[in-house]
Short mmCIF file of C-alpha atoms in Angstrom, two decimals:
data_model
loop_
_atom_site.label_atom_id
_atom_site.label_comp_id
_atom_site.label_asym_id
_atom_site.label_seq_id
_atom_site.Cartn_x
_atom_site.Cartn_y
_atom_site.Cartn_z
CA UNK A 1 0.04 -0.11 -0.07
CA UNK A 2 2.43 2.40 1.06
CA UNK A 3 4.72 1.72 -2.08
CA UNK A 4 1.69 2.14 -4.36
CA UNK A 5 1.17 5.59 -2.59
CA UNK A 6 4.60 6.64 -2.94
CA UNK A 7 4.59 5.91 -6.72
CA UNK A 8 1.55 7.76 -7.25
CA UNK A 9 2.99 10.92 -5.68
CA UNK A 10 5.86 10.55 -7.99
CA UNK A 11 4.06 10.42 -11.02
CA UNK A 12 1.85 13.32 -9.82
CA UNK A 13 4.87 15.33 -9.10
CA UNK A 14 6.06 14.60 -12.86
CA UNK A 15 2.80 15.69 -14.41
CA UNK A 16 1.78 18.57 -11.57
CA UNK A 17 2.20 21.47 -14.40
CA UNK A 18 -0.02 19.58 -16.66
CA UNK A 19 -2.46 18.26 -14.23
CA UNK A 20 -2.92 21.28 -11.78
CA UNK A 21 -5.03 20.14 -8.70
CA UNK A 22 -4.49 16.26 -9.32
CA UNK A 23 -2.02 16.10 -6.86
CA UNK A 24 -4.59 17.18 -4.22
CA UNK A 25 -7.19 14.73 -5.42
CA UNK A 26 -4.76 11.95 -5.30
CA UNK A 27 -4.00 12.78 -1.64
CA UNK A 28 -7.59 12.70 -0.68
CA UNK A 29 -8.36 9.24 -2.65
CA UNK A 30 -5.17 7.64 -0.83
CA UNK A 31 -6.43 9.11 2.67
CA UNK A 32 -9.72 7.18 1.89
CA UNK A 33 -8.04 3.88 1.10
CA UNK A 34 -5.33 4.11 3.99
CA UNK A 35 -8.27 4.46 6.53
CA UNK A 36 -10.42 1.89 4.74
CA UNK A 37 -7.48 -0.34 4.67
CA UNK A 38 -6.61 0.53 8.64
CA UNK A 39 -10.30 -0.40 9.33
CA UNK A 40 -10.15 -3.77 7.65
CA UNK A 41 -6.90 -4.51 9.44
CA UNK A 42 -8.45 -3.82 12.79
CA UNK A 43 -11.52 -5.73 12.07
CA UNK A 44 -10.98 -8.40 14.54
CA UNK A 45 -10.25 -6.04 17.24
CA UNK A 46 -12.89 -3.76 16.80
CA UNK A 47 -15.28 -7.11 16.70
CA UNK A 48 -13.65 -8.17 20.39
CA UNK A 49 -12.18 -6.00 22.79
CA UNK A 50 -12.20 -5.09 26.52
CA UNK A 51 -14.10 -1.70 25.61
CA UNK A 52 -17.47 -3.92 24.68
CA UNK A 53 -17.63 -1.35 21.78
CA UNK A 54 -15.86 -1.45 18.37
CA UNK A 55 -12.83 0.56 19.39
CA UNK A 56 -9.10 0.04 19.60
CA UNK A 57 -6.55 2.43 21.50
CA UNK A 58 -2.76 2.58 21.23
CA UNK A 59 -0.44 5.04 22.79
CA UNK A 60 3.24 5.60 22.34
CA UNK A 61 5.64 7.36 24.89
CA UNK A 62 8.48 8.89 22.94
CA UNK A 63 11.75 10.57 24.57
CA UNK A 64 10.02 13.81 23.98
CA UNK A 65 6.27 13.40 22.93
CA UNK A 66 3.20 11.39 24.08
CA UNK A 67 0.87 10.18 21.56
CA UNK A 68 -2.61 8.37 21.74
CA UNK A 69 -4.72 7.17 18.87
CA UNK A 70 -8.36 5.69 18.91
CA UNK A 71 -9.93 4.00 16.00
CA UNK A 72 -13.73 3.40 16.30
CA UNK A 73 -16.85 2.52 14.29
CA UNK A 74 -19.70 4.70 15.22
CA UNK A 75 -23.43 4.19 14.23
CA UNK A 76 -24.08 7.43 12.56
CA UNK A 77 -24.09 7.85 8.88
CA UNK A 78 -21.13 9.90 7.43
CA UNK A 79 -23.17 12.89 6.66
CA UNK A 80 -24.43 13.21 10.17
CA UNK A 81 -20.59 13.10 11.32
CA UNK A 82 -19.56 15.73 8.69
CA UNK A 83 -22.39 18.32 9.98
CA UNK A 84 -21.67 17.75 13.51
CA UNK A 85 -18.05 17.95 13.61
CA UNK A 86 -17.08 20.36 10.66
CA UNK A 87 -17.75 23.35 12.73
CA UNK A 88 -15.39 25.02 15.13
CA UNK A 89 -18.06 25.88 17.53
CA UNK A 90 -19.51 22.08 17.71
CA UNK A 91 -15.96 21.39 18.77
CA UNK A 92 -16.06 23.77 21.41
CA UNK A 93 -19.32 21.88 22.93
CA UNK A 94 -17.46 18.64 22.34
CA UNK A 95 -14.23 19.71 24.39
CA UNK A 96 -16.04 21.15 27.30
CA UNK A 97 -17.52 17.71 28.09
CA UNK A 98 -13.61 16.80 28.72
CA UNK A 99 -13.64 17.05 32.79
CA UNK A 100 -10.70 19.21 32.62
CA UNK A 101 -11.71 21.55 30.08
CA UNK A 102 -13.03 24.79 31.64
CA UNK A 103 -13.97 27.01 28.72
CA UNK A 104 -14.02 27.03 25.12
CA UNK A 105 -14.48 29.82 22.50
CA UNK A 106 -14.18 30.10 18.67
CA UNK A 107 -12.92 33.04 17.29
CA UNK A 108 -13.64 32.69 13.54
CA UNK A 109 -11.54 35.41 11.40
CA UNK A 110 -8.39 36.42 9.35
CA UNK A 111 -5.98 34.82 9.39
CA UNK A 112 -8.08 31.72 10.55
CA UNK A 113 -10.11 29.97 12.94
CA UNK A 114 -8.91 29.64 16.67
CA UNK A 115 -10.20 27.84 19.79
CA UNK A 116 -9.45 29.41 23.03
CA UNK A 117 -9.33 26.23 25.60
CA UNK A 118 -9.08 26.81 28.94
CA UNK A 119 -7.51 23.91 30.83
CA UNK A 120 -7.71 23.09 34.88
CA UNK A 121 -8.30 21.02 37.49
CA UNK A 122 -11.15 18.63 38.01
CA UNK A 123 -13.04 21.12 39.79
CA UNK A 124 -15.00 24.11 39.33
CA UNK A 125 -12.53 27.33 38.85
CA UNK A 126 -12.30 30.88 37.77
CA UNK A 127 -10.89 31.19 34.34
CA UNK A 128 -8.20 33.51 35.60
CA UNK A 129 -6.63 30.60 37.72
CA UNK A 130 -6.61 28.13 34.67
CA UNK A 131 -4.32 27.95 31.75
CA UNK A 132 -5.34 28.90 28.40
CA UNK A 133 -4.19 26.82 25.18
CA UNK A 134 -4.89 28.67 21.70
CA UNK A 135 -5.75 25.79 19.24
CA UNK A 136 -5.44 26.60 15.44
CA UNK A 137 -8.62 24.98 13.60
CA UNK A 138 -8.60 23.89 10.09
CA UNK A 139 -10.41 21.48 7.88
CA UNK A 140 -7.76 19.55 5.99
CA UNK A 141 -10.29 17.81 3.80
CA UNK A 142 -13.98 17.46 3.45
CA UNK A 143 -15.62 15.34 0.62
CA UNK A 144 -18.61 13.32 0.51
CA UNK A 145 -16.60 10.23 1.77
CA UNK A 146 -13.44 11.81 4.10
CA UNK A 147 -13.21 14.29 6.73
CA UNK A 148 -10.18 15.49 8.26
CA UNK A 149 -10.00 18.08 11.20
CA UNK A 150 -6.95 19.39 12.65
CA UNK A 151 -6.34 21.19 15.65
CA UNK A 152 -2.69 22.24 16.68
CA UNK A 153 -1.58 24.61 19.63
CA UNK A 154 2.21 25.81 19.63
CA UNK A 155 2.26 26.21 23.56
CA UNK A 156 0.31 24.47 26.37
CA UNK A 157 0.46 24.42 30.51
CA UNK A 158 3.47 23.34 32.75
CA UNK A 159 5.89 22.58 30.02
CA UNK A 160 3.73 21.11 27.35
CA UNK A 161 4.04 22.20 23.63
CA UNK A 162 2.91 21.46 20.20
CA UNK A 163 -0.47 20.11 20.98
CA UNK A 164 -2.18 18.09 18.05
CA UNK A 165 -5.92 17.01 18.17
CA UNK A 166 -6.72 15.35 14.60
CA UNK A 167 -9.70 13.62 13.58
CA UNK A 168 -10.51 11.77 10.19
CA UNK A 169 -13.72 9.94 9.18
CA UNK A 170 -14.45 7.85 6.37
CA UNK A 171 -18.06 6.65 5.38
CA UNK A 172 -18.39 2.82 6.00
CA UNK A 173 -21.56 0.58 4.46
CA UNK A 174 -24.82 0.20 6.55
CA UNK A 175 -25.01 3.92 7.61
CA UNK A 176 -21.99 3.88 9.75
CA UNK A 177 -18.73 5.68 10.03
CA UNK A 178 -15.14 5.00 10.91
CA UNK A 179 -13.04 7.47 12.99
CA UNK A 180 -9.44 7.78 13.70
CA UNK A 181 -8.54 10.08 16.73
CA UNK A 182 -4.76 11.20 17.35
CA UNK A 183 -4.40 13.15 20.57
CA UNK A 184 -0.68 14.40 21.05
CA UNK A 185 2.04 16.85 22.73
CA UNK A 186 5.38 17.29 23.42
CA UNK A 187 6.78 17.22 26.95
CA UNK A 188 9.96 19.05 28.33
CA UNK A 189 12.04 18.16 31.22
CA UNK A 190 9.81 20.33 33.34
CA UNK A 191 6.56 18.81 31.93
CA UNK A 192 7.80 15.22 33.31
CA UNK A 193 8.95 16.47 36.57
CA UNK A 194 5.46 17.48 36.93
CA UNK A 195 3.72 14.57 35.49
CA UNK A 196 6.01 12.40 38.00
CA UNK A 197 4.95 14.44 40.90
CA UNK A 198 0.99 14.19 39.95
CA UNK A 199 1.62 10.19 39.12
CA UNK A 200 3.36 9.94 42.53
CA UNK A 201 0.65 11.76 44.73
CA UNK A 202 -3.21 12.30 43.55
CA UNK A 203 -2.55 9.72 40.39
CA UNK A 204 -0.54 7.08 41.98
CA UNK A 205 -3.34 4.52 41.84
CA UNK A 206 -4.35 5.59 38.03
CA UNK A 207 -3.99 3.29 35.27
CA UNK A 208 -4.55 3.54 31.26
CA UNK A 209 -6.05 0.72 29.12
CA UNK A 210 -3.27 -1.06 27.92
CA UNK A 211 -3.00 -4.77 29.45
CA UNK A 212 0.19 -5.76 30.28
CA UNK A 213 -0.16 -8.68 31.77
CA UNK A 214 -1.75 -10.36 34.49
CA UNK A 215 -1.74 -10.32 38.38
CA UNK A 216 -1.41 -13.19 40.80
CA UNK A 217 -5.10 -13.15 41.14
CA UNK A 218 -5.33 -13.61 37.41
CA UNK A 219 -7.02 -10.39 36.72
CA UNK A 220 -5.58 -7.93 34.20
CA UNK A 221 -2.71 -5.59 35.11
CA UNK A 222 -3.07 -2.29 32.96
CA UNK A 223 -0.34 0.34 32.23
CA UNK A 224 0.30 3.19 34.05
CA UNK A 225 2.54 6.14 33.99
CA UNK A 226 2.45 8.90 31.39
CA UNK A 227 1.19 6.46 28.66
CA UNK A 228 -1.77 5.81 31.48
CA UNK A 229 -2.44 9.72 31.37
CA UNK A 230 -2.09 9.99 27.93
CA UNK A 231 -4.57 6.78 27.44
CA UNK A 232 -7.27 8.45 29.96
CA UNK A 233 -7.25 11.44 28.30
CA UNK A 234 -7.41 10.50 24.41
CA UNK A 235 -10.39 8.25 25.52
CA UNK A 236 -12.38 11.31 27.33
CA UNK A 237 -11.56 13.09 24.29
CA UNK A 238 -13.10 10.06 22.00
CA UNK A 239 -16.18 9.90 24.25
CA UNK A 240 -17.02 13.42 24.20
CA UNK A 241 -16.88 13.24 20.28
CA UNK A 242 -19.30 10.11 20.42
CA UNK A 243 -21.55 11.47 22.74
CA UNK A 244 -21.70 14.83 20.82
CA UNK A 245 -22.73 12.74 17.86
CA UNK A 246 -25.29 10.95 19.99
CA UNK A 247 -27.01 13.87 21.22
CA UNK A 248 -27.15 15.49 17.85
CA UNK A 249 -30.69 14.44 16.86
CA UNK A 250 -32.15 14.94 20.67
CA UNK A 251 -34.60 18.10 20.75
CA UNK A 252 -32.50 21.37 21.16
CA UNK A 253 -33.97 22.12 24.38
CA UNK A 254 -32.50 19.04 25.93
CA UNK A 255 -29.33 18.70 23.95
CA UNK A 256 -26.91 19.86 26.39
CA UNK A 257 -28.30 18.04 29.58
CA UNK A 258 -28.08 14.82 27.26
CA UNK A 259 -24.65 15.38 26.30
CA UNK A 260 -23.62 15.91 30.14
CA UNK A 261 -25.57 12.78 31.20
CA UNK A 262 -24.16 10.51 28.44
CA UNK A 263 -20.72 11.23 28.84
CA UNK A 264 -20.78 10.69 32.72
CA UNK A 265 -22.54 7.48 31.75
CA UNK A 266 -19.97 6.72 28.96
CA UNK A 267 -16.78 7.53 31.25
CA UNK A 268 -18.44 5.28 34.17
CA UNK A 269 -18.28 1.98 31.89
CA UNK A 270 -14.60 2.13 32.68
CA UNK A 271 -14.41 3.38 36.40
CA UNK A 272 -10.85 1.92 37.10
CA UNK A 273 -9.48 4.50 34.41
CA UNK A 274 -12.23 7.26 34.58
CA UNK A 275 -14.28 7.62 37.55
CA UNK A 276 -13.40 11.00 39.27
CA UNK A 277 -16.41 12.32 41.11
CA UNK A 278 -20.10 11.27 41.05
CA UNK A 279 -22.61 12.21 38.74
CA UNK A 280 -24.32 15.21 40.23
CA UNK A 281 -20.86 16.93 40.74
CA UNK A 282 -19.89 16.50 37.37
CA UNK A 283 -23.31 17.57 35.89
CA UNK A 284 -23.49 20.56 38.33
CA UNK A 285 -20.07 21.74 37.52
CA UNK A 286 -20.44 21.35 33.68
CA UNK A 287 -23.79 22.95 33.67
CA UNK A 288 -22.12 26.10 35.11
CA UNK A 289 -19.56 25.91 32.69
CA UNK A 290 -21.40 25.56 29.88
CA UNK A 291 -23.54 28.91 30.97
CA UNK A 292 -20.45 30.79 31.50
CA UNK A 293 -19.35 29.56 27.66
CA UNK A 294 -22.08 31.04 26.59
CA UNK A 295 -21.90 34.36 28.36
CA UNK A 296 -18.30 35.23 28.49
CA UNK A 297 -16.27 36.21 25.32
#
């Protein structure tokens, strides 16, 4: 597959002075083929896994970077997914569901679209007390069968930088859609030190989803450390996307409440990794944050 794509690009470059925009068309076609091939290669894992839903999660720890990837099939037609996610304001509604996101506002204009996202603790906080991350929002591709949204930010809190949130979607038969979510960021020495402090105190019992073996009792053991942090947050963002899609058809007056309730219910399917507070605390906090998001600019 990769060799074929490389040869296609070489041919494209040779005729670019004739073909004009043919390379861009070819790139989109290859993106669809690559994503569909990934879906085919993951068919068994999507059908049978620990998540009890068609989902595969991978994570990676590099010397200066952390990365999480989720591949999943959702029971929504591609057109529904595109309508819901090809909009920066909708992404703010998605991101606010994450327990650490306190505020999000889309700034649409020249030279482009920016999402101002405030990230803080798992409690109610004043915006002046939490870090702001400025994401550049872009639609890399939007065709009748393929969507690619890219959010990136140069700087983040506590020594993190070079943030990337990338979503790919491709149409599947039977009114389904295959999603690929990437979440990653760079870390410096200060960030690693802060993470080690966090992992040695309030998060010392937290784990991710990757199974590393079995304990003496025969129960699965899960990865911890910084990869565990990355896996938990990647899953939280994915569940926010899935929840947003699921609530898109609800009556407008009930849509926000449905998203809050459904996101919490989804996270509680994985209490070992994602439980942080009870439902009432989460919903009350997020209702207030949603109201602030509508009134503060």
